[in-house]
Short mmCIF file of C-alpha atoms in Angstrom, two decimals:
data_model
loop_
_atom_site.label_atom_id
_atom_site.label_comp_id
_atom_site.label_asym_id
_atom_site.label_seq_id
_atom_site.Cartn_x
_atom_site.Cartn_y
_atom_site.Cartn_z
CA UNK A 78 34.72 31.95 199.68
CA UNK A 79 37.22 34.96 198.92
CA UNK A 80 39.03 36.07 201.94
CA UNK A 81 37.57 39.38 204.00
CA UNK A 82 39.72 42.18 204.31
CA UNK A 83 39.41 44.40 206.59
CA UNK A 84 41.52 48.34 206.21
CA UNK A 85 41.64 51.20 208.96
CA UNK A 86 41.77 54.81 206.76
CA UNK A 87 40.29 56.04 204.32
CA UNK A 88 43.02 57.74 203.38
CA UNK A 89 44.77 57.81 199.64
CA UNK A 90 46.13 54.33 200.53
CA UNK A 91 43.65 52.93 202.11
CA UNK A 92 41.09 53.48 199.21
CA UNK A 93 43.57 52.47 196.43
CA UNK A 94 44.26 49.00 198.87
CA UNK A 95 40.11 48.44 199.13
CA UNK A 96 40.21 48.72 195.13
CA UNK A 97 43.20 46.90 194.12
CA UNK A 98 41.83 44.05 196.47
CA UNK A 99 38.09 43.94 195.55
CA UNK A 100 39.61 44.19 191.83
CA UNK A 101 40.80 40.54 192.38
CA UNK A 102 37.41 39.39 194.10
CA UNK A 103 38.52 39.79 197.60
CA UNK A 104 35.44 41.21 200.24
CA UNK A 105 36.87 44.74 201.65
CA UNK A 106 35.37 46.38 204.55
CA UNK A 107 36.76 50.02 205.32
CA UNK A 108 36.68 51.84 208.66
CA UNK A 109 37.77 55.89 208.40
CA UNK A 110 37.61 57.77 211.73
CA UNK A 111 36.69 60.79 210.18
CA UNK A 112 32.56 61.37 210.25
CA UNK A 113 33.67 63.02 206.57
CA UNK A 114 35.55 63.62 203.35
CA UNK A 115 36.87 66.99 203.48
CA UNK A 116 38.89 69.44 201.04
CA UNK A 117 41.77 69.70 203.53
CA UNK A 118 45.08 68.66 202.58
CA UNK A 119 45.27 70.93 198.84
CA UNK A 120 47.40 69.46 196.06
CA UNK A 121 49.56 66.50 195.12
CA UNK A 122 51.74 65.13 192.62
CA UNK A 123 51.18 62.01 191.14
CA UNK A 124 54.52 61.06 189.40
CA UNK A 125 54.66 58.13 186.94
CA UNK A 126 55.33 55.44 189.36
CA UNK A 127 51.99 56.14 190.83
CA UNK A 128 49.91 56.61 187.58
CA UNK A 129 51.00 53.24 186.66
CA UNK A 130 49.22 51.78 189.68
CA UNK A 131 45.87 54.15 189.03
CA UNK A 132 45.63 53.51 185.59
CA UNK A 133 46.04 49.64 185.96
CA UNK A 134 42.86 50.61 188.32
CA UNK A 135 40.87 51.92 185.47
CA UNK A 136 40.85 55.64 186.80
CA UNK A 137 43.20 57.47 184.07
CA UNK A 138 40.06 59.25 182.60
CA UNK A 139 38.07 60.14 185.74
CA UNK A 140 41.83 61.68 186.90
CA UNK A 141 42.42 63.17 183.88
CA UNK A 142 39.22 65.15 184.40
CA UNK A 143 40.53 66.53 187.44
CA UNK A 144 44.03 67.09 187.22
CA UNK A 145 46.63 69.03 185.53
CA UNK A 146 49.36 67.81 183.30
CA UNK A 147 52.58 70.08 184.27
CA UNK A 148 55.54 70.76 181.23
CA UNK A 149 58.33 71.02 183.22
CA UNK A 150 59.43 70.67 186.63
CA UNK A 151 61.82 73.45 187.60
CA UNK A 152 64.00 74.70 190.61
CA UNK A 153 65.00 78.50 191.10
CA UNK A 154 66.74 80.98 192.96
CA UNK A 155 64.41 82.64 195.73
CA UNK A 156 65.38 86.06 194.70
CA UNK A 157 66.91 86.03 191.32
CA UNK A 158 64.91 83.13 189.61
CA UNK A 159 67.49 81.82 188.00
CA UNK A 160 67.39 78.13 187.14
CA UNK A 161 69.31 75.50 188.83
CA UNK A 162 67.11 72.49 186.97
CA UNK A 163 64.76 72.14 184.77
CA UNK A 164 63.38 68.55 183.58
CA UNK A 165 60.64 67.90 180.76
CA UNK A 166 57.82 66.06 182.43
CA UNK A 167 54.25 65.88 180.16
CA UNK A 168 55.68 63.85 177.41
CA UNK A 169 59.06 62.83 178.34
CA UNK A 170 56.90 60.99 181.61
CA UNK A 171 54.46 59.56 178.52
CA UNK A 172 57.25 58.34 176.48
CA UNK A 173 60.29 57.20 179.20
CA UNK A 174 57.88 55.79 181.33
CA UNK A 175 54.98 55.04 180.11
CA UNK A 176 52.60 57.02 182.52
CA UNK A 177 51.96 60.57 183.39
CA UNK A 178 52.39 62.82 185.57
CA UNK A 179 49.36 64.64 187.37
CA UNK A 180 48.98 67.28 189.90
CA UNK A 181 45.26 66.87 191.93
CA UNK A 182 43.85 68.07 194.62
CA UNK A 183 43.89 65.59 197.32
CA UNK A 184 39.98 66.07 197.66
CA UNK A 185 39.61 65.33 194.00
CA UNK A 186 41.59 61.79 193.80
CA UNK A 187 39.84 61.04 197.17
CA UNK A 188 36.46 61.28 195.59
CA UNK A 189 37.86 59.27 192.60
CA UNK A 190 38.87 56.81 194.41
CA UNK A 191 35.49 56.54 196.83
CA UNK A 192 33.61 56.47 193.88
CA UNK A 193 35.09 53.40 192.11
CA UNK A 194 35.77 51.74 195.64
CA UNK A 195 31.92 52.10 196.36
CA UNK A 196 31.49 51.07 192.29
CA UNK A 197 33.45 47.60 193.24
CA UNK A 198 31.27 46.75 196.15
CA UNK A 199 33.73 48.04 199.09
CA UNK A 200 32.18 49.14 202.53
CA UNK A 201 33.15 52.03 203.77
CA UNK A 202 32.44 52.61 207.60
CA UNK A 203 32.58 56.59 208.48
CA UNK A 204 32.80 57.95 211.94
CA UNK A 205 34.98 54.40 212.79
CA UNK A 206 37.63 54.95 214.99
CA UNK A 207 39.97 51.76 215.02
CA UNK A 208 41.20 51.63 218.72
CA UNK A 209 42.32 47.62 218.49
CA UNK A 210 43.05 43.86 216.62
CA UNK A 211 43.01 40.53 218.04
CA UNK A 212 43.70 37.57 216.35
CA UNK A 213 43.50 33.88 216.39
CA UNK A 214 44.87 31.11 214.05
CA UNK A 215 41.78 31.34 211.84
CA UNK A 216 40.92 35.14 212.09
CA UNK A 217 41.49 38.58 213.01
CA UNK A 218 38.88 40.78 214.95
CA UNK A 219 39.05 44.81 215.06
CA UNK A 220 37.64 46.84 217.64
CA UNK A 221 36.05 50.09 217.21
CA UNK A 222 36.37 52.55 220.24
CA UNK A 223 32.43 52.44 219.99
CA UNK A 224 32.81 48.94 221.31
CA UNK A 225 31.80 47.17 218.40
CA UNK A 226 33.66 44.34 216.51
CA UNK A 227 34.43 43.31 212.98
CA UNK A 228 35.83 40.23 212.06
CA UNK A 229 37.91 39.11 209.36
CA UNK A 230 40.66 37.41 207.32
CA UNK A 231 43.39 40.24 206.81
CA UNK A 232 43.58 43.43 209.07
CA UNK A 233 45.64 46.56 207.01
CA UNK A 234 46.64 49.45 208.98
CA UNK A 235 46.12 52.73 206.98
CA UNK A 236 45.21 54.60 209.72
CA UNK A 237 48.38 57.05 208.93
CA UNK A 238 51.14 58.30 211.17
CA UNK A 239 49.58 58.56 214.28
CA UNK A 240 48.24 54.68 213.45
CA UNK A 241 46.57 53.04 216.56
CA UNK A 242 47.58 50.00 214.54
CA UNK A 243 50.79 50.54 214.61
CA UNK A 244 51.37 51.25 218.00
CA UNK A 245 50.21 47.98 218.83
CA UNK A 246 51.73 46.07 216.96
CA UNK A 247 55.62 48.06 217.51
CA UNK A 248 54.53 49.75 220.63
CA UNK A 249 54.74 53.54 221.59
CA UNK A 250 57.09 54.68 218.70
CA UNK A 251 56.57 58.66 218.27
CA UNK A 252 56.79 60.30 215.58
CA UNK A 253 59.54 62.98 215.47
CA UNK A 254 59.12 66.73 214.75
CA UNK A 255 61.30 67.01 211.99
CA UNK A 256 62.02 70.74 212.92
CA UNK A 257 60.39 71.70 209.15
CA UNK A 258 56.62 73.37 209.20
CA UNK A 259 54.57 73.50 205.54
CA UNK A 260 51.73 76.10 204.52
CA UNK A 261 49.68 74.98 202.21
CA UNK A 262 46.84 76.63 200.57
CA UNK A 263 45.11 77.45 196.75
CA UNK A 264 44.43 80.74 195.43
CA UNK A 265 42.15 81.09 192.00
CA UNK A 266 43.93 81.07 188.67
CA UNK A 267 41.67 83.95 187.65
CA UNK A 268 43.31 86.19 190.87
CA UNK A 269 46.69 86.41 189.81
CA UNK A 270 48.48 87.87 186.66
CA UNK A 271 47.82 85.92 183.23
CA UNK A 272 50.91 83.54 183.20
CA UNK A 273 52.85 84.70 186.45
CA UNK A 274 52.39 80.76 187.62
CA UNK A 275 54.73 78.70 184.90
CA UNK A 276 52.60 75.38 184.37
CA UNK A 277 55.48 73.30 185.82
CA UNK A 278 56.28 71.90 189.16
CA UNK A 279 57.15 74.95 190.43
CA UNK A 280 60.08 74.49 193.18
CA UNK A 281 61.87 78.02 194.54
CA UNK A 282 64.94 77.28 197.45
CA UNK A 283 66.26 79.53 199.84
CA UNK A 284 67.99 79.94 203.11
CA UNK A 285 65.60 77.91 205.70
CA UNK A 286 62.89 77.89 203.03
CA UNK A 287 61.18 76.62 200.05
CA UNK A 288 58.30 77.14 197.97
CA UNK A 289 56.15 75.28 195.53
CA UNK A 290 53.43 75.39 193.19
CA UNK A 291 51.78 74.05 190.77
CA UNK A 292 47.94 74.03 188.72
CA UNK A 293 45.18 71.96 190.02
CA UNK A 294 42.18 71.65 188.23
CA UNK A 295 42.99 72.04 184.70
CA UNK A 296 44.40 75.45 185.52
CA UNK A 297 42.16 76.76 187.42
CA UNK A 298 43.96 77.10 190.86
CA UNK A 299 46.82 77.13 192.07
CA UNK A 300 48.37 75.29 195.07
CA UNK A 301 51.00 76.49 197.27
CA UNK A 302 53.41 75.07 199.98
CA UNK A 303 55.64 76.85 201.77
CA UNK A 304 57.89 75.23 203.97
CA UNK A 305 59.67 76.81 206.68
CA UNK A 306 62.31 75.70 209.36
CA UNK A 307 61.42 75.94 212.82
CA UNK A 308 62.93 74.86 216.58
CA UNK A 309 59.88 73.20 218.12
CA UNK A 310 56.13 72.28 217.79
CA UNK A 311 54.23 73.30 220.75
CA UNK A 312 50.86 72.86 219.88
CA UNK A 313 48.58 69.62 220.07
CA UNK A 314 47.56 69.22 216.84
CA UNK A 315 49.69 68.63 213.76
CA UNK A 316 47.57 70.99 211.67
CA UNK A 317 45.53 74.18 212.15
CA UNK A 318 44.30 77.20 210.22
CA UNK A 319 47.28 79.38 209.62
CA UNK A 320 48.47 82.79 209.68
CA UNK A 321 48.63 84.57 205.80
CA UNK A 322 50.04 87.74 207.28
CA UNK A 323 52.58 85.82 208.78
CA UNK A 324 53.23 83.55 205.95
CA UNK A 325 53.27 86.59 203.62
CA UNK A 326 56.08 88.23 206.67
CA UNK A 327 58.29 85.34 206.15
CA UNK A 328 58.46 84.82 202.12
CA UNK A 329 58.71 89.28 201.62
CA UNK A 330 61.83 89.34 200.29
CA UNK A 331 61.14 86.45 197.25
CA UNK A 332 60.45 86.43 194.18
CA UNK A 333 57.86 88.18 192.92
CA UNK A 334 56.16 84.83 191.39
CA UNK A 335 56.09 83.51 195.36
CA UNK A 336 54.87 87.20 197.03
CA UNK A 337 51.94 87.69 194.52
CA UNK A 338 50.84 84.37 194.97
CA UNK A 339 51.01 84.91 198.84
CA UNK A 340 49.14 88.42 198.36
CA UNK A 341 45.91 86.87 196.47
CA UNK A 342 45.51 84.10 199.40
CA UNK A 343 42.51 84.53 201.52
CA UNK A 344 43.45 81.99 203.70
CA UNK A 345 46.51 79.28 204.58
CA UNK A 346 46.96 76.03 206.68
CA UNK A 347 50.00 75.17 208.72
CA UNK A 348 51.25 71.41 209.03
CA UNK A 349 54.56 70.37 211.65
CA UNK A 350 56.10 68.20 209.72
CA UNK A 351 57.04 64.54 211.33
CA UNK A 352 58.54 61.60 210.32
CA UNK A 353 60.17 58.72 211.92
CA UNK A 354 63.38 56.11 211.02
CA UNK A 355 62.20 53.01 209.05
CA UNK A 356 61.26 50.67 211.18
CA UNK A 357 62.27 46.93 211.61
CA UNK A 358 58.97 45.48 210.66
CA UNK A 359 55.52 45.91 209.22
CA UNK A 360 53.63 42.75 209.86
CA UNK A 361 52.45 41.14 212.30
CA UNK A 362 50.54 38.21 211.67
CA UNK A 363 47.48 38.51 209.48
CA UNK A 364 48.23 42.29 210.24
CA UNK A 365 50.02 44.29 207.96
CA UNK A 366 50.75 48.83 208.26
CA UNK A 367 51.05 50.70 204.81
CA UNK A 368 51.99 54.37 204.13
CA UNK A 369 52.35 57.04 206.50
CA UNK A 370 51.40 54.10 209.25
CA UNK A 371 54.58 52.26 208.24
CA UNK A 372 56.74 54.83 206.17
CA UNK A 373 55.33 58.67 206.68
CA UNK A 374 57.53 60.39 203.78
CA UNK A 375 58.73 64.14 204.35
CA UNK A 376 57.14 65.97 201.21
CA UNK A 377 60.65 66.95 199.21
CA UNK A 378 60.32 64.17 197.01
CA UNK A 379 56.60 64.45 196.67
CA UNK A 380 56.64 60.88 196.90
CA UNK A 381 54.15 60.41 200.67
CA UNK A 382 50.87 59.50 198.30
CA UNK A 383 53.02 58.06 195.43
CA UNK A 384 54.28 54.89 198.14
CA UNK A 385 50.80 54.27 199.72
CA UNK A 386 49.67 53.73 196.68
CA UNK A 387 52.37 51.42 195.35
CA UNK A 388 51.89 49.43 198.71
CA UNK A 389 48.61 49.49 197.84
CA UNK A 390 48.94 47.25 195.10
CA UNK A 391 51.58 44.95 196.52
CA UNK A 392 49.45 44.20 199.11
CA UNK A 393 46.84 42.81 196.71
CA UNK A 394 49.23 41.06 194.65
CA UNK A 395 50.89 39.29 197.20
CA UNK A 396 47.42 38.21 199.07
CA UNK A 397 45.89 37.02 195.62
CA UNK A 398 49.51 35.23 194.98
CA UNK A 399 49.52 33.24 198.37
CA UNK A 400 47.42 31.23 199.66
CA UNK A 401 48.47 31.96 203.00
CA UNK A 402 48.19 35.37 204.80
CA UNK A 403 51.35 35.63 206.73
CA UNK A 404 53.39 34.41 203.45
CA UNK A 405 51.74 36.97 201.68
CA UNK A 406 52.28 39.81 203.99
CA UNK A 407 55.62 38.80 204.59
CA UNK A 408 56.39 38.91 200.67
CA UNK A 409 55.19 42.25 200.78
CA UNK A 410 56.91 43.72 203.59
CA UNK A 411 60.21 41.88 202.16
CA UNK A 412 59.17 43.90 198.78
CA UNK A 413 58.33 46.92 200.00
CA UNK A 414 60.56 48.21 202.76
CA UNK A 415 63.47 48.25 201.28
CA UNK A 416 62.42 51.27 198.36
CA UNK A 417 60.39 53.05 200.75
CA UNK A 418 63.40 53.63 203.29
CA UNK A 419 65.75 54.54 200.97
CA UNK A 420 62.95 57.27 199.22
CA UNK A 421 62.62 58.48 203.16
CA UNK A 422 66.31 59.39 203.21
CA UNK A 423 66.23 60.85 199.96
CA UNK A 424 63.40 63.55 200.88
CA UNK A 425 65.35 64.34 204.27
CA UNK A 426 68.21 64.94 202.17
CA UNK A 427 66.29 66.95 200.09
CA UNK A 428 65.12 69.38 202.95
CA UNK A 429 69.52 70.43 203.39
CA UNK A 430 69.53 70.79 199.95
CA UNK A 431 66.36 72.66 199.51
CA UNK A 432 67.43 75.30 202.29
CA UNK A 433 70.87 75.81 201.66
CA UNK A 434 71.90 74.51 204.91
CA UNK A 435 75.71 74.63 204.67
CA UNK A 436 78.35 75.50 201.87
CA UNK A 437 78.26 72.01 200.79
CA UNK A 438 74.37 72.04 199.71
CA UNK A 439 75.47 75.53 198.11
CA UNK A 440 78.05 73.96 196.06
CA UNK A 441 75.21 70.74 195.28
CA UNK A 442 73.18 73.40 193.57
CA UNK A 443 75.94 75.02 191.55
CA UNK A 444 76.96 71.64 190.85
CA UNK A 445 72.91 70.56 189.94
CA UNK A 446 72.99 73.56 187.73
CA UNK A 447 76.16 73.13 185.46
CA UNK A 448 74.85 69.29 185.19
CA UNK A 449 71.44 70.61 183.85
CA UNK A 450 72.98 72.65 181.44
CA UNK A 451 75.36 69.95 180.51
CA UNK A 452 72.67 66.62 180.34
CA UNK A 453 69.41 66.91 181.88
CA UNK A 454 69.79 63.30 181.91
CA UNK A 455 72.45 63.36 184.19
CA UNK A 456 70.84 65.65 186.36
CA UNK A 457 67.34 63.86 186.46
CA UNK A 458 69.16 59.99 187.47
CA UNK A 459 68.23 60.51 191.31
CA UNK A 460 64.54 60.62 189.89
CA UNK A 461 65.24 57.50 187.94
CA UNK A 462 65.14 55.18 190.99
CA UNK A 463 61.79 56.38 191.94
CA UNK A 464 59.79 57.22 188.68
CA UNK A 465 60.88 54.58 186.11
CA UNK A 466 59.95 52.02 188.99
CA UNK A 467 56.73 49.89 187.57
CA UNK A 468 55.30 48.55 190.72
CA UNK A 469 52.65 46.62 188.41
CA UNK A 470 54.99 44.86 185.59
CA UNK A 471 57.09 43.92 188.81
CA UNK A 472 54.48 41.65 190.04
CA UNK A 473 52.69 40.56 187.46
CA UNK A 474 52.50 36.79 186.88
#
């Protein structure tokens, strides 16, 4: 009999995990905390290192149907516009890497991936809280904070950066306020002036700030995030219903493109960014963490949903290679940690650059913008390491 799985969160990796895994005939039971999906959490970008993972899945054309498919991906002045990079993505993703590149809504690719994880036979617990794991030579048993019990072969912690499942297995390791805060929110296509929104990956740096956005929906809406640095995080939860008036306050003096975006919002949400150091291990046992448990990503690569979902399919190619569970969670922790840490520094070095924190990230942009001029090649090599990555040829076989 195929070994049981068992996965806490229903998150983006958590779902893409269940389907990878019941793909190759193992029995996946999913526990999400939440008694819901919901359309928190607006857009991401799914760059080609992802795509290759969903479409080995079978879910290019249900994603297709929801996404959009930007030109370009560009980086401005706050106040002047001018360019300091601008790379081809639709086709040159198609034809360099053999994928594309998609912006979603998270609530979109959620539902995609429900759909075909309920298609291949997965059960999906809601309203599960994960509060524990046990295990034994021959097993591992969950524990719901409702008291009940589940047991099984392989326990995965997706349960995301505040991961009950990770706390037991590396103890009380907190997460860090990163000292960054994001606004996020979607305004209709239809509210703002006919082509003000470029259909790239719109990025805009200034001093202590950034913007971005981008289409969702075949064009239909647009996404925003606004990031903005801040000293402390006072309040208990990590996200809450913003303020637009005060999100409108601190972007008045951009670019027009940013402020009438800001003016057609009804409404914004405001996220404290955290993140932690990579840690020293991810597995204990028959227990393995994945994404934001194991590795939560600051969001200036746009990479967060892009690793969960290549650890996604690790995972089940390592536990359909082995025979044995710890071998094959070791394989994949020995696989995996390395890229993910260095992609971790990468974004945290993006947040200097991104606000112009010193003379040096200055003279990175000036720099960034003669190379773009000169090869966009040479400007787009950081990108290399993370998009031309094929996390499925890699372990095929």
């Amino acid at each position: 009999m195929s070994k049981k799985i068992l996965i806490a969160g229903a998150g983006i990796g958590g779902l893409c995990a269940a389907i990878a895994l019941a793909k190759r005939g193992f029995r996946v039971e999913l526990f999400e905390q939440a008694a819901a999906f919901s359309e928190v959490g607006a857009g991401l970008q799914l760059s080609p290192n992802a795509m290759q993972v969903l479409n080995e899945l079978g879910l290019s054309e249900q994603l297709s149907a929801h996404s959009f498919s930007p030109l370009n991906a560009t980086m401005r002045h706050y106040q002047s516009g001018a360019e300091y990079l601008s790379l081809a993505l639709a086709e040159r993703c198609k034809s360099r890497y053999g994928a594309e590149y998609l912006h979603i809504h998270r609530a979109d690719l959620q539902h995609v991936l429900h759909q075909s994880a309920l298609e291949r036979g997965v059960k999906i617990t809601l309203n599960a809280q994960v509060s524990a794991y046990q295990q034994t030579a021959s097993e591992v048993e969950l524990s719901l904070s409702n008291g009940d019990s589940i047991h099984g072969d392989v326990l995965l912690g997706a349960d995301g950066i505040r991961s009950n499942i990770h706390t037991q297995m590396l103890g009380q390791t907190p997460a860090q306020f990163t000292g960054q805060v994001a606004w996020r929110g979607t305004v209709p296509a239809d509210r703002l002036p006919k082509a003000l929104v470029k259909p790239n990956a719109n990025l805009w740096v200034g001093p202590g700030r950034h913007f971005v956005s981008y289409y969702l929906r075949g064009g239909s809406l647009v996404n925003f995030i606004a990031v903005e640095e801040r000293t402390n995080w006072t309040k208990e939860s990590w996200h809450e219903r913003g303020d637009i008036q005060q999100l409108r306050g601190a972007f008045s003096c951009w670019h027009p493109e940013v402020t009438e975006v800001l003016a057609a919002a009804d409404e914004c949400f405001l996220w404290a960014l955290f993140d932690r150091p990579p840690l020293p291990k991810w597995v204990d046992g028959k227990v393995a963490l994945m994404g934001d448990a194991c590795h939560p990503m600051l969001p200036f690569l746009a990479q967060g949903a892009a690793m969960a979902i290549e650890d996604a399919y690790v995972l089940a190619a390592m536990l359909a290679r082995y025979s044995d569970t710890a071998a094959a969670l070791q394989a994949y922790q020995t696989q995996r940690l390395p890229r993910t840490s260095k992609i971790q520094g990468m974004a945290r070095a993006n947040a200097r650059l991104y606000h112009m924190s010193s003379m040096l990230e200055k003279s990175k942009l000036t720099a960034l913008k003669l190379a773009t001029k000169v090869s966009p090649m040479l400007a787009s090599r950081p990108l290399e390491l993370i998009y031309a990555y094929d996390v499925v040829r890699a372990n095929r076989g």
